[in-house]
Amino acid sequence: MAPRLQLEKAAWRWAETVRPEEVSQEHIETAYRIWLEPCIRGVCRRNCKGNPNCLVGIGEHIWLGEIDENSFHNIDDPNCERRKKNSFVGLTNLGATCYVNTFLQVWFLNLELRQALYLCPSTCSDYMLGDGIQEEKDYEPQTICEHLQYLFALLQNSNRRYIDPSGFVKALGLDTGQQQDAQEFSKLFMSLLEDTLSKQKNPDVRNIVQQQFCGEYAYVTVCNQCGRESKLLSKFYELELNIQGHKQLTDCISEFLKEEKLEGDNRYFCENCQSKQNATRKIRLLSLPCTLNLQLMRFVFDRQTGHKKKLNTYIGFSEILDMEPYVEHKGGSYVYELSAVLIHRGVSAYSGHYIAHVKDPQSGEWYKFNDEDIEKMEGKKLQLGIEEDLAEPSKSQTRKPKCGKGTHCSRNAYMLVYRLQTQEKPNTTVQVPAFLQELVDRDNSKFEEWCIEMAEMRKQSVDKGKAKHEEVKELYQRLPAGAEPYEFVSLEWLQKWLDESTPTKPIDNHACLCSHDKLHPDKISIMKRISEYAADIFYSRYGGGPRLTVKALCKECVVERCRILRLKNQLNEDYKTVNNLLKAAVKGNDGFWVGKSSLRSWRQLALEQLDEQDGDAEQSNGKMNGSTLNKDESKEERKEEEELNFNEDILCPHGELCISENERRLVSKEAWSKLQQYFPKAPEFPSYKECCSQCKILEREGEENEALHKMIANEQKTSLPNLFQDKNRPCLSNWPEDTDVLYIVSQFFVEEWRKFVRKPTRCSPVSSVGNSALLCPHGGLMFTFASMTKEDSKLIALIWPSEWQMIQKLFVVDHVIKITRIEMGDVNPSETQYISEPKLCPECREGLLCQQQRDLREYTQATIYVHKVVDNKKVMKDSAPELNVSSSETEEDKEEAKPDGEKDPDFNQIMHAFSVAPFDQNLSIDGKILSDDCATLGTLGVIPESVILLKADEPIADYAAMDDVMQVCMPEEGFKGTGLLGH
């Protein structure tokens, strides 16, 4: 037998044996135990759900036995934030600033650049007070150089594991949440830094960017006719190498320097020959810098999509790069050594993550810089690690080429940094200036203070945890009540007492009280029975209340529960009795009317009513789970959601007996008495009770009205047979010969009248002809004769003169509108004039046309056609399936509002239909160029069923020109508005 049935049977047996006036304290305790379902199930198990005697699994396990001190707090060891010995300092990623962090680390490990920046004069002297730093305010760098100085000093001598570069990023005006192009950032910042340092007096500082990064090459053009050379000198700070179609770095450099033939339309104008001649052009490297930056052009412009994409192809490169074969002047030292590899993780050009592998110039060891995390590579070899596996999904990965000793392959490297090999040992002593070191020392002091504070907080948490441990070990053993005096305490409070992460609050038992301010029987499952000894300690230490002793068990709730249980038990017997009584015929006038729907569901209604009475006590104290709930409001809300109460299904709108006998049934007096025991407030209707007199009158009036409507409909249908059937209707475009006058009514009147004639019992009669809708406020006609034969023909209905006479008899006509045909006779026999009464109002007609045009341009879906012009021939396609709507859709469907966030369709969708990128599209309609891609179709004058002409520009064959196309046709925000462009 199911536990719930066991519970109910046990409760019934107990309730049947004791009368309400005989209930004692022992009976009350017995009732609480019976109504506690888990106790009926048998022996208390571990973590018994709802059993107040079970004190296992409530959170005590974390306090019993030996405990690790770390479990007493969630404060990390501050020493984890300390810089490791012989390691570098990381940089915090502020959201999407990993591209900034990678370059900062690369520049920091350029010792010459760092030393030069340290030599820059600083405004820090204003910040100094006497021999030290002002303690009451923080140092704020004023220039980009000062920001770099302070950052480099912290990266060099800070005790922190990582530092915050937000001051530097803020000074540049960068958006910390937007990923930017790292190569563009490098170019712009080097330009800004060079411009800033150019104002310095010290030549070692003023020229450091050029000395370290600046080389020179020449664009050389040679005329094939006369052999004249034309040179255009240019400085560079990095070489931009195309990697598409190449596998080795040397191949990329060779392509960069390869000779280009200038022939045909691309011939060169020779100053010597004074005419266009065939020529050759190439780049010659004249000088190379100490630090050679090679930008691998992984991010290219895709003409098909109109966006940038990333090339995830492998490129091989060596640790030693001999540039002598590529320079014009031989004999110098041009052997370079790899010093950094910048990596972009991810398959998209618009997202991903930047990291850097950089070699320490002092130790020669490689490190991986990943924002806050710095990892030293094993040995002195470059290890690109798992970065290559993150380039694209594994299914589309190509096999990594084999790399020989001293060479490497990468599908994610976007910049390679080479340092010129020299016989001299690098300067390993880059001293931090005194004023910067003092700032670093102050920051280190703050860090040490923070470490001490965190360590003290950890110690306090441990001490507090140990004290709580002893308290729990002592008190938990005394929690079980046994046979001694006991009290009830909220399980939720006990669990919070055992939870070390939250402070213990005073005991609150209010949510478990009934309306009599005692322990509710249904709340005992969320309480725990503990010893009086433990309760005394809890209340003395934490306070709260009310205390729930054995006297807190509610007698009133027990008696009410017994009453309801007895009624539920009796309900089964009464249900059988009522069914038997319903089978017998009702004699005389002793019967009562009961709704058939109520009879079918009376047992369920009675059971729900008893459950509701039982549940009212649960909420009658005004609180549920600690939240205030107004009793009257909660009952009112439930009442609104309920269906009709018993026997209310035979009430008419006036509160009397309904007139429909199909909805009710006559039952005997005995059956009604049984039903009244469960529904004492149900409406009572003896068999002799008359039906509602008002409903009878309304019924008779309704029958009379229906008969009248049918008679009117038949009369009007007989009088206007052609108008109803729409047969032999006159037409303006083909004017009938047998009449010179036609009358006009609105089509709306005709449709409403036909609805009434078809279904006179469901529709009201049409009493008037409202022709005012066809006239303007001045009383003039809104339509021309030509428009009434075409687009406005759906708004009007033409009437024969004979029909018009009948219409005037049957309906009230507000305005007479007629069209008269006049033959010109001798003046011009072939010409006919049509005169309207009233006459056309030109001003209002013009306004109507303008409004119709505005309405045409306001839509959410429509079919738009596109004609592509190819060699003066047209290829027709729909612009995109998303723009089409079926002609079978209703106007309501077409005008349905777009979901939030959905944008108006734009012409980028044409790209999918014709494979023409947006920047190659020349769109026009009726000779007007469509160039505003932010406007809606309607504001551009593109109405439904319009035809747009598309003429596509021819693709640019020169792939090298794609960057220019991107800048001109697809501008990106990039670093617009930042400090990088401020100079």
Coordinates of C-alpha atoms in Angstrom, one line a residue, residues 708-974:
L708 CA -38.6 40.7 -38.3
H709 CA -35.0 40.6 -39.6
K710 CA -35.9 37.6 -41.8
M711 CA -38.9 39.5 -43.2
I712 CA -36.9 42.6 -43.9
A713 CA -34.1 40.6 -45.5
N714 CA -36.5 38.7 -47.8
E715 CA -38.2 42.0 -48.8
Q716 CA -34.9 43.7 -49.7
K717 CA -33.5 40.7 -51.5
T718 CA -36.7 40.5 -53.6
S719 CA -36.6 44.3 -54.3
L720 CA -32.8 44.3 -55.3
P721 CA -32.1 40.9 -56.8
N722 CA -29.4 42.1 -59.2
L723 CA -27.5 43.9 -56.4
F724 CA -27.6 40.8 -54.2
Q725 CA -26.4 38.4 -56.9
D726 CA -24.1 41.0 -58.6
K727 CA -25.5 40.1 -62.0
N728 CA -25.9 42.4 -64.9
R729 CA -24.1 45.2 -63.1
P730 CA -23.3 48.4 -65.1
C731 CA -19.7 49.2 -65.9
L732 CA -18.1 52.6 -66.5
S733 CA -15.4 51.3 -68.9
N734 CA -18.2 49.8 -71.0
W735 CA -21.1 52.2 -70.5
P736 CA -24.5 50.6 -71.2
E737 CA -26.4 52.1 -74.2
D738 CA -29.8 52.1 -72.6
T739 CA -29.1 54.8 -70.0
D740 CA -27.3 58.1 -69.7
V741 CA -27.3 58.2 -65.9
L742 CA -25.7 55.8 -63.3
Y743 CA -25.7 56.2 -59.5
I744 CA -22.9 55.4 -57.1
V745 CA -22.8 53.9 -53.6
S746 CA -19.9 52.8 -51.6
Q747 CA -18.9 49.1 -51.9
F748 CA -18.8 48.9 -48.1
F749 CA -22.5 49.5 -48.0
V750 CA -23.1 46.7 -50.6
E751 CA -21.0 44.2 -48.6
E752 CA -22.6 45.0 -45.3
W753 CA -26.1 44.7 -46.8
R754 CA -25.3 41.3 -48.4
K755 CA -24.0 40.0 -45.0
F756 CA -27.4 41.0 -43.4
V757 CA -29.4 39.4 -46.2
R758 CA -27.5 36.2 -46.1
K759 CA -27.6 35.8 -42.2
P760 CA -30.4 38.1 -40.9
T761 CA -30.5 36.4 -37.5
R762 CA -26.8 37.1 -36.8
C763 CA -26.5 40.6 -38.3
S764 CA -28.3 43.9 -37.8
P765 CA -30.3 45.4 -40.7
V766 CA -28.6 48.1 -42.8
S767 CA -30.6 51.3 -42.5
S768 CA -28.7 53.9 -44.4
V769 CA -26.4 54.4 -47.4
G770 CA -23.3 56.2 -46.2
N771 CA -21.9 57.9 -49.3
S772 CA -20.1 60.6 -47.3
A773 CA -17.0 58.2 -47.2
L774 CA -16.7 58.9 -51.0
L775 CA -16.7 62.7 -50.6
C776 CA -14.2 65.1 -49.2
P777 CA -14.9 67.5 -46.3
H778 CA -16.0 70.2 -48.8
G779 CA -18.6 67.8 -50.3
G780 CA -16.7 67.2 -53.5
L781 CA -16.1 63.8 -55.1
M782 CA -12.7 62.2 -54.4
F783 CA -12.5 60.1 -57.6
T784 CA -12.1 60.9 -61.2
F785 CA -14.0 59.1 -64.0
A786 CA -10.7 57.5 -65.1
S787 CA -9.7 56.3 -61.6
M788 CA -13.2 54.8 -61.0
T789 CA -12.7 52.6 -64.1
K790 CA -9.3 51.4 -62.8
E791 CA -7.7 51.5 -59.4
D792 CA -10.7 53.0 -57.5
S793 CA -13.3 50.6 -59.0
K794 CA -13.0 48.4 -55.8
L795 CA -14.3 51.2 -53.7
I796 CA -17.6 52.0 -55.5
A797 CA -20.6 50.1 -56.7
L798 CA -22.7 51.3 -59.8
I799 CA -26.5 51.4 -59.5
W800 CA -29.1 51.4 -62.2
P801 CA -31.7 54.2 -62.1
S802 CA -34.5 51.7 -61.3
E803 CA -32.5 50.2 -58.5
W804 CA -31.7 53.7 -57.1
Q805 CA -35.4 54.5 -56.8
M806 CA -35.8 51.3 -54.7
I807 CA -32.8 52.1 -52.6
Q808 CA -34.1 55.5 -51.8
K809 CA -37.4 53.9 -50.5
L810 CA -35.6 51.2 -48.5
F811 CA -32.7 53.2 -47.0
V812 CA -31.8 56.6 -45.7
V813 CA -29.4 58.2 -48.3
D814 CA -27.1 60.9 -47.0
H815 CA -25.6 62.0 -50.3
V816 CA -26.7 61.4 -53.9
I817 CA -23.8 60.7 -56.3
K818 CA -24.4 60.2 -60.0
I819 CA -22.5 60.1 -63.3
T820 CA -24.2 61.6 -66.4
R821 CA -23.1 60.8 -70.0
I822 CA -23.4 63.7 -72.4
E823 CA -23.0 63.3 -76.2
M824 CA -21.4 66.3 -77.8
G825 CA -23.7 66.1 -80.9
D826 CA -22.9 68.4 -83.7
V827 CA -19.8 69.8 -82.1
N828 CA -17.9 66.6 -82.0
P829 CA -20.0 63.5 -82.7
S830 CA -17.2 61.1 -81.7
E831 CA -16.5 62.7 -78.3
T832 CA -18.5 61.9 -75.1
Q833 CA -18.3 63.8 -71.8
Y834 CA -19.0 62.4 -68.3
I835 CA -20.1 64.7 -65.6
S836 CA -20.3 63.8 -61.9
E837 CA -22.6 65.3 -59.3
P838 CA -21.2 66.5 -57.0
K839 CA -18.1 67.6 -59.0
L840 CA -14.5 66.5 -58.3
C841 CA -12.5 68.3 -55.6
P842 CA -9.0 68.7 -57.2
E843 CA -7.3 69.8 -54.0
C844 CA -8.5 66.8 -51.9
R845 CA -7.9 64.4 -54.8
E846 CA -4.3 65.5 -54.8
G847 CA -4.0 65.0 -51.0
L848 CA -5.5 61.5 -51.3
L849 CA -3.0 60.5 -54.0
C850 CA -0.1 61.7 -51.7
Q851 CA -1.5 59.7 -48.8
Q852 CA -1.8 56.6 -51.0
Q853 CA 1.9 57.0 -52.0
R854 CA 2.9 57.3 -48.3
D855 CA 0.9 54.2 -47.5
L856 CA 2.6 52.3 -50.3
R857 CA 6.0 53.1 -48.8
E858 CA 5.1 51.8 -45.3
Y859 CA 5.3 48.1 -45.2
T860 CA 7.3 45.3 -43.5
Q861 CA 7.2 42.7 -46.3
A862 CA 6.9 42.9 -50.0
T863 CA 8.1 41.4 -53.3
I864 CA 10.9 43.5 -54.8
Y865 CA 12.4 42.6 -58.2
V866 CA 16.0 43.2 -59.3
H867 CA 17.1 43.4 -62.9
K868 CA 20.9 42.9 -63.4
V869 CA 22.2 44.8 -66.4
V870 CA 24.9 42.7 -68.2
D871 CA 26.1 44.1 -71.5
N872 CA 22.9 46.0 -71.8
K873 CA 20.9 42.8 -71.2
K874 CA 18.8 42.2 -68.1
V875 CA 18.9 39.2 -65.8
M876 CA 15.9 39.2 -63.5
K877 CA 15.8 37.8 -60.0
D878 CA 14.1 38.4 -56.7
S879 CA 16.4 40.3 -54.4
A880 CA 16.2 37.7 -51.7
P881 CA 13.7 35.2 -50.4
E882 CA 13.5 37.1 -47.1
L883 CA 11.9 40.0 -49.0
N884 CA 9.1 38.0 -50.6
V885 CA 5.5 37.6 -49.4
S886 CA 2.9 35.4 -50.9
S887 CA 0.0 37.1 -52.7
S888 CA -2.4 34.9 -50.8
E889 CA -1.5 36.6 -47.5
T890 CA -4.0 39.0 -45.9
E891 CA -3.3 42.6 -45.3
E892 CA -3.3 41.9 -41.6
D893 CA -0.5 39.4 -42.1
K894 CA 1.5 41.8 -44.2
E895 CA 1.2 44.6 -41.7
E896 CA 2.2 42.5 -38.7
A897 CA 4.9 44.3 -36.7
K898 CA 8.4 43.0 -37.0
P899 CA 10.0 41.5 -33.9
D900 CA 12.1 43.7 -31.7
G901 CA 15.6 44.1 -33.0
E902 CA 14.8 43.1 -36.6
K903 CA 16.2 45.5 -39.1
D904 CA 14.8 46.8 -42.4
P905 CA 16.0 44.6 -45.3
D906 CA 19.1 46.1 -46.9
F907 CA 20.8 45.6 -50.2
N908 CA 23.5 43.3 -48.8
Q909 CA 20.9 40.5 -49.6
I910 CA 21.4 41.1 -53.3
M911 CA 24.9 39.8 -52.9
H912 CA 23.5 36.3 -52.2
A913 CA 21.3 36.4 -55.3
F914 CA 23.8 37.7 -57.8
S915 CA 27.2 37.1 -56.1
V916 CA 27.9 40.9 -56.2
A917 CA 29.5 42.4 -53.2
P918 CA 27.8 45.6 -51.8
F919 CA 30.7 47.8 -52.8
D920 CA 30.4 46.7 -56.5
Q921 CA 26.7 47.3 -56.7
N922 CA 25.2 50.3 -58.5
L923 CA 21.5 50.4 -57.8
S924 CA 18.9 52.6 -59.3
I925 CA 15.1 52.9 -59.7
D926 CA 13.4 55.1 -62.3
G927 CA 16.8 56.8 -62.9
K928 CA 17.4 57.6 -59.2
I929 CA 20.6 56.2 -57.7
L930 CA 20.1 54.3 -54.4
S931 CA 23.2 55.0 -52.3
D932 CA 21.9 55.4 -48.7
D933 CA 22.3 51.9 -47.2
C934 CA 20.9 53.2 -43.9
A935 CA 17.5 54.2 -45.3
T936 CA 14.5 51.9 -45.5
L937 CA 13.2 50.7 -48.9
G938 CA 10.1 52.8 -48.4
T939 CA 12.0 56.1 -47.8
L940 CA 14.0 55.4 -51.0
G941 CA 10.8 55.2 -53.0
V942 CA 10.9 51.4 -53.5
I943 CA 7.2 50.3 -53.2
P944 CA 5.9 46.7 -53.5
E945 CA 6.4 45.1 -56.9
S946 CA 9.1 47.7 -57.8
V947 CA 11.9 46.9 -60.2
I948 CA 15.5 47.9 -59.2
L949 CA 18.2 48.0 -61.8
L950 CA 21.6 46.6 -60.7
K951 CA 24.8 47.3 -62.6
A952 CA 27.9 45.6 -61.2
D953 CA 31.4 47.0 -61.3
E954 CA 34.0 44.7 -62.8
P955 CA 36.2 43.0 -60.2
I956 CA 39.7 44.4 -59.7
A957 CA 42.2 41.9 -61.0
D958 CA 45.1 43.2 -59.0
Y959 CA 44.9 41.4 -55.6
A960 CA 47.5 43.7 -54.1
A961 CA 45.0 46.6 -54.5
M962 CA 42.5 44.9 -52.2
D963 CA 43.6 46.9 -49.1
D964 CA 42.8 50.1 -50.9
V965 CA 39.4 48.7 -51.9
M966 CA 38.7 47.8 -48.3
Q967 CA 39.7 51.3 -47.1
V968 CA 37.6 53.1 -49.7
C969 CA 34.5 50.9 -50.0
M970 CA 34.3 49.1 -46.7
P971 CA 35.5 51.6 -44.1
E972 CA 35.9 50.2 -40.5
E973 CA 35.9 52.2 -37.3
G974 CA 39.3 50.8 -36.3

